[in-house]
Amino acid sequence: MDKLLITGGTALNGEIRISGAKNAALPILASTLLADGPVTVCNVPHLHDITTTMELLGNMGVHLVVDEKLNIEVNGPTIRDFVAPYELVKTMRASILVLGPLLARYGRAEVSLPGGCAIGSRPVNLHIEGLQAMGADIRVENGFIKARASRLKGARIRHEVVTVTGTENLMMAAALADGTTVIENAAREPEVVDLADCINALGGKVYGAGTETLTIEGVESLSGGRYCVLPDRIETGTYLVAAAITGGRVKLKDTNPVLLGVVLDKLIECGAKVETGPDWVSLDMQGRRPKAVDIYTAPFPDFPTDMQAQFVALNCIAEGRAEITETVFENRFMHVQELQRMGANIELHGRVATTTGVERLTAAPVMATDLRASASLVLAGLVAEGETVVDRIYHIDRGYEGIEEKLGQLGASIRRIPASHTDSASILSDVLP
Ligand code: UD1
């Protein structure tokens, strides 16, 4: 298994380009299944989760053409199989996103149940109940969601909790349904808006994206077309924290600071000088130690759970004491134990982590447990005294395009140690249940 070796102590300095958003690219690639013609998706990040999605679509018989810029042309109507197998779903829960489009366009889908994951139980009941309300016949059998429908019918659906992929799945299903679907308490994340914009670019009628009520007028068909994925706000936020934690100064290009909202507010609160333009953001910590900030995660537009781990790392070396409260997932503090091994002072009580900043962290071998937890360990490594080895970085490769190249470009001392043949067996034992 690949590892990252980081020697801490360098203040980051420089400019890098931000990639397309993973969490928008995944539903947008799934939405191409709805279209009658080929759809070209551009600004797709080069990530494991994207490769998994391409494998998923390719296994179904979907014809994919990828050019050198990673623009992906997807030709959905060549599909001949309607199954998302366990082998792929277990490595990427977002595979569930093919359920809605397959059902709406082809009237059938079999998608493996994702099961639990490191950060919590993560049920998909709202995806299933929403599709049932639209007239789908759904059975859960042998670990699979087996769904059938003639044409789905518009319905009024209210989610008791805000779900991002749940909203996206139902939006895609409703795009080709007979009649109007209203989703109340819908997710308002920018990636949900991006998906709505993509569906509308193909001839769909989705209204209200970005508000808590989505109205989708079903259309008979969607056409092929071209759509560019929005920039990754979580990648942007992660590199801003990398600059803040090292007392450095960075400029991030090809991003959209408007999507960062409360994350930028928190960075300013911790003492950073933040400047923005239409497609860039810069952060200058002016060599100062950050001040610890309280964080309370909640669905957009509040503070994103996907930035929580990075701010825990920041608070670990910040001046003062702060509380980080995680409200979206029940078990999303896996990084805390690893950070404690690097000398962090963190008390964890249920969903609240209280940090008391220390002057410096010390390097240690640490283990990545999920995508954003892994990012927090890399950030900690950037300021730790000595050489930190982050193991199991396949989690990072799921969501950060070329992290060692980008951090290297900013002056960090970081390199990948490729897996040796001897430990390839341990990858399997880690992924298998
Ligand atoms: C998406 C993001 C992930 C982010 C998360 C929250 C993608 C591919 N992933 O994950 O990066 O951390 O949003 O912003 O976009 N829930 C239910 N029933 C359901 C569905 C969800 O109870 O049917 C609960 C979950 O257990 C969780 C909460 O709703 O407590 C939010 O989860 P959800 O928004 O669905 O997360 P994902 O869409 O899986």
PDB file of N, CA and C and ligand atoms in Angstrom, residues 22-23 26 93-94 122-127 161-166 168 189 305-306 328-330 332, ligand 1:
ATOM      1  N   LYS A  22     -15.102  16.412  -6.784  1.00  0.00           N
ATOM      2  CA  LYS A  22     -15.445  14.982  -6.774  1.00  0.00           C
ATOM      3  C   LYS A  22     -16.940  14.791  -6.544  1.00  0.00           C
ATOM      4  N   ASN A  23     -17.468  15.486  -5.536  1.00  0.00           N
ATOM      5  CA  ASN A  23     -18.859  15.230  -5.149  1.00  0.00           C
ATOM      6  C   ASN A  23     -19.877  15.794  -6.138  1.00  0.00           C
ATOM      7  N   LEU A  26     -19.319  12.941  -9.475  1.00  0.00           N
ATOM      8  CA  LEU A  26     -19.912  11.599  -9.325  1.00  0.00           C
ATOM      9  C   LEU A  26     -21.393  11.594  -9.724  1.00  0.00           C
ATOM     10  N   ARG A  93     -19.367   4.300  -1.880  1.00  0.00           N
ATOM     11  CA  ARG A  93     -20.792   4.341  -1.549  1.00  0.00           C
ATOM     12  C   ARG A  93     -21.599   5.137  -2.569  1.00  0.00           C
ATOM     13  N   ALA A  94     -20.948   6.125  -3.199  1.00  0.00           N
ATOM     14  CA  ALA A  94     -21.677   6.977  -4.144  1.00  0.00           C
ATOM     15  C   ALA A  94     -22.167   6.198  -5.363  1.00  0.00           C
ATOM     16  N   ARG A 122     -24.636   5.209   7.877  1.00  0.00           N
ATOM     17  CA  ARG A 122     -24.973   5.754   6.565  1.00  0.00           C
ATOM     18  C   ARG A 122     -26.054   4.964   5.821  1.00  0.00           C
ATOM     19  N   PRO A 123     -27.286   5.004   6.321  1.00  0.00           N
ATOM     20  CA  PRO A 123     -28.374   4.293   5.650  1.00  0.00           C
ATOM     21  C   PRO A 123     -28.763   4.953   4.324  1.00  0.00           C
ATOM     22  N   VAL A 124     -29.545   4.216   3.496  1.00  0.00           N
ATOM     23  CA  VAL A 124     -30.034   4.779   2.235  1.00  0.00           C
ATOM     24  C   VAL A 124     -31.563   4.701   2.184  1.00  0.00           C
ATOM     25  N   ASN A 125     -32.186   4.662   3.370  1.00  0.00           N
ATOM     26  CA  ASN A 125     -33.641   4.532   3.437  1.00  0.00           C
ATOM     27  C   ASN A 125     -34.361   5.661   2.703  1.00  0.00           C
ATOM     28  N   LEU A 126     -33.802   6.873   2.750  1.00  0.00           N
ATOM     29  CA  LEU A 126     -34.490   8.009   2.117  1.00  0.00           C
ATOM     30  C   LEU A 126     -34.435   7.909   0.597  1.00  0.00           C
ATOM     31  N   HIS A 127     -33.369   7.315   0.064  1.00  0.00           N
ATOM     32  CA  HIS A 127     -33.292   7.090  -1.389  1.00  0.00           C
ATOM     33  C   HIS A 127     -34.436   6.129  -1.773  1.00  0.00           C
ATOM     34  N   VAL A 161     -34.193  14.055   7.363  1.00  0.00           N
ATOM     35  CA  VAL A 161     -32.843  14.610   7.513  1.00  0.00           C
ATOM     36  C   VAL A 161     -32.353  15.039   6.134  1.00  0.00           C
ATOM     37  N   VAL A 162     -31.456  15.999   6.121  1.00  0.00           N
ATOM     38  CA  VAL A 162     -30.953  16.483   4.837  1.00  0.00           C
ATOM     39  C   VAL A 162     -29.937  15.465   4.307  1.00  0.00           C
ATOM     40  N   THR A 163     -30.191  14.955   3.119  1.00  0.00           N
ATOM     41  CA  THR A 163     -29.252  14.006   2.521  1.00  0.00           C
ATOM     42  C   THR A 163     -28.816  14.489   1.138  1.00  0.00           C
ATOM     43  N   VAL A 164     -27.515  14.527   0.944  1.00  0.00           N
ATOM     44  CA  VAL A 164     -26.960  15.054  -0.309  1.00  0.00           C
ATOM     45  C   VAL A 164     -27.204  14.072  -1.450  1.00  0.00           C
ATOM     46  N   THR A 165     -26.659  12.861  -1.343  1.00  0.00           N
ATOM     47  CA  THR A 165     -26.839  11.913  -2.458  1.00  0.00           C
ATOM     48  C   THR A 165     -28.299  11.465  -2.567  1.00  0.00           C
ATOM     49  N   GLY A 166     -29.034  11.473  -1.429  1.00  0.00           N
ATOM     50  CA  GLY A 166     -30.468  11.148  -1.486  1.00  0.00           C
ATOM     51  C   GLY A 166     -31.207  12.166  -2.342  1.00  0.00           C
ATOM     52  N   GLU A 168     -29.907  14.024  -4.622  1.00  0.00           N
ATOM     53  CA  GLU A 168     -29.430  13.904  -6.004  1.00  0.00           C
ATOM     54  C   GLU A 168     -30.073  12.722  -6.726  1.00  0.00           C
ATOM     55  N   GLU A 189     -26.404  21.868  -0.998  1.00  0.00           N
ATOM     56  CA  GLU A 189     -24.973  21.914  -1.316  1.00  0.00           C
ATOM     57  C   GLU A 189     -24.742  22.370  -2.759  1.00  0.00           C
ATOM     58  N   THR A 305     -19.205  19.126   7.080  1.00  0.00           N
ATOM     59  CA  THR A 305     -18.580  18.012   7.809  1.00  0.00           C
ATOM     60  C   THR A 305     -17.292  17.562   7.100  1.00  0.00           C
ATOM     61  N   ASP A 306     -17.232  17.752   5.782  1.00  0.00           N
ATOM     62  CA  ASP A 306     -16.036  17.342   5.036  1.00  0.00           C
ATOM     63  C   ASP A 306     -14.821  18.236   5.313  1.00  0.00           C
ATOM     64  N   VAL A 328     -23.337  15.772  11.644  1.00  0.00           N
ATOM     65  CA  VAL A 328     -23.846  15.096  10.439  1.00  0.00           C
ATOM     66  C   VAL A 328     -23.637  13.580  10.512  1.00  0.00           C
ATOM     67  N   PHE A 329     -22.448  13.158  10.913  1.00  0.00           N
ATOM     68  CA  PHE A 329     -22.167  11.720  11.023  1.00  0.00           C
ATOM     69  C   PHE A 329     -21.832  11.379  12.471  1.00  0.00           C
ATOM     70  N   GLU A 330     -22.197  10.150  12.876  1.00  0.00           N
ATOM     71  CA  GLU A 330     -22.079   9.816  14.303  1.00  0.00           C
ATOM     72  C   GLU A 330     -20.674   9.375  14.712  1.00  0.00           C
ATOM     73  N   ARG A 332     -17.402  10.442  13.195  1.00  0.00           N
ATOM     74  CA  ARG A 332     -16.450  11.029  12.264  1.00  0.00           C
ATOM     75  C   ARG A 332     -15.278  11.694  12.974  1.00  0.00           C
TER      76      ARG A 332
HETATM   77  C1  UD1 B   1     -22.400  13.296   0.861  1.00  0.00           C
HETATM   78  C2  UD1 B   1     -20.987  13.532   0.407  1.00  0.00           C
HETATM   79  C3  UD1 B   1     -20.029  13.436   1.591  1.00  0.00           C
HETATM   80  C4  UD1 B   1     -20.468  14.379   2.707  1.00  0.00           C
HETATM   81  C5  UD1 B   1     -21.934  14.172   3.049  1.00  0.00           C
HETATM   82  C6  UD1 B   1     -22.469  15.215   4.023  1.00  0.00           C
HETATM   83  C7  UD1 B   1     -21.006  12.725  -1.878  1.00  0.00           C
HETATM   84  C8  UD1 B   1     -20.576  11.679  -2.843  1.00  0.00           C
HETATM   85  N1  UD1 B   1     -20.655  12.527  -0.582  1.00  0.00           N
HETATM   86  O1  UD1 B   1     -22.480  11.971   1.384  1.00  0.00           O
HETATM   87  O2  UD1 B   1     -18.722  13.781   1.143  1.00  0.00           O
HETATM   88  O3  UD1 B   1     -19.713  14.127   3.866  1.00  0.00           O
HETATM   89  O4  UD1 B   1     -22.750  14.254   1.854  1.00  0.00           O
HETATM   90  O5  UD1 B   1     -22.269  16.494   3.522  1.00  0.00           O
HETATM   91  O6  UD1 B   1     -21.590  13.712  -2.249  1.00  0.00           O
HETATM   92  N2  UD1 B   1     -29.059   9.634   5.995  1.00  0.00           N
HETATM   93  C9  UD1 B   1     -30.146   8.882   6.384  1.00  0.00           C
HETATM   94  N3  UD1 B   1     -30.852   8.197   5.420  1.00  0.00           N
HETATM   95  C10 UD1 B   1     -30.527   8.239   4.109  1.00  0.00           C
HETATM   96  C11 UD1 B   1     -29.431   9.027   3.707  1.00  0.00           C
HETATM   97  C12 UD1 B   1     -28.707   9.719   4.681  1.00  0.00           C
HETATM   98  O7  UD1 B   1     -30.468   8.793   7.568  1.00  0.00           O
HETATM   99  O8  UD1 B   1     -31.210   7.604   3.286  1.00  0.00           O
HETATM  100  C13 UD1 B   1     -28.264  10.381   7.007  1.00  0.00           C
HETATM  101  C14 UD1 B   1     -26.811   9.900   7.092  1.00  0.00           C
HETATM  102  O9  UD1 B   1     -26.681   8.783   7.923  1.00  0.00           O
HETATM  103  C15 UD1 B   1     -26.111  11.127   7.643  1.00  0.00           C
HETATM  104  C16 UD1 B   1     -26.925  12.281   7.032  1.00  0.00           C
HETATM  105  O10 UD1 B   1     -28.143  11.714   6.573  1.00  0.00           O
HETATM  106  O11 UD1 B   1     -26.218  11.171   9.034  1.00  0.00           O
HETATM  107  C17 UD1 B   1     -26.248  12.969   5.886  1.00  0.00           C
HETATM  108  O12 UD1 B   1     -25.805  12.013   4.939  1.00  0.00           O
HETATM  109  P1  UD1 B   1     -25.819  12.284   3.382  1.00  0.00           P
HETATM  110  O13 UD1 B   1     -25.996  13.736   3.106  1.00  0.00           O
HETATM  111  O14 UD1 B   1     -26.754  11.346   2.724  1.00  0.00           O
HETATM  112  O15 UD1 B   1     -24.343  11.860   2.978  1.00  0.00           O
HETATM  113  P2  UD1 B   1     -23.922  11.295   1.584  1.00  0.00           P
HETATM  114  O16 UD1 B   1     -24.842  11.804   0.546  1.00  0.00           O
HETATM  115  O17 UD1 B   1     -23.675   9.837   1.679  1.00  0.00           O
END
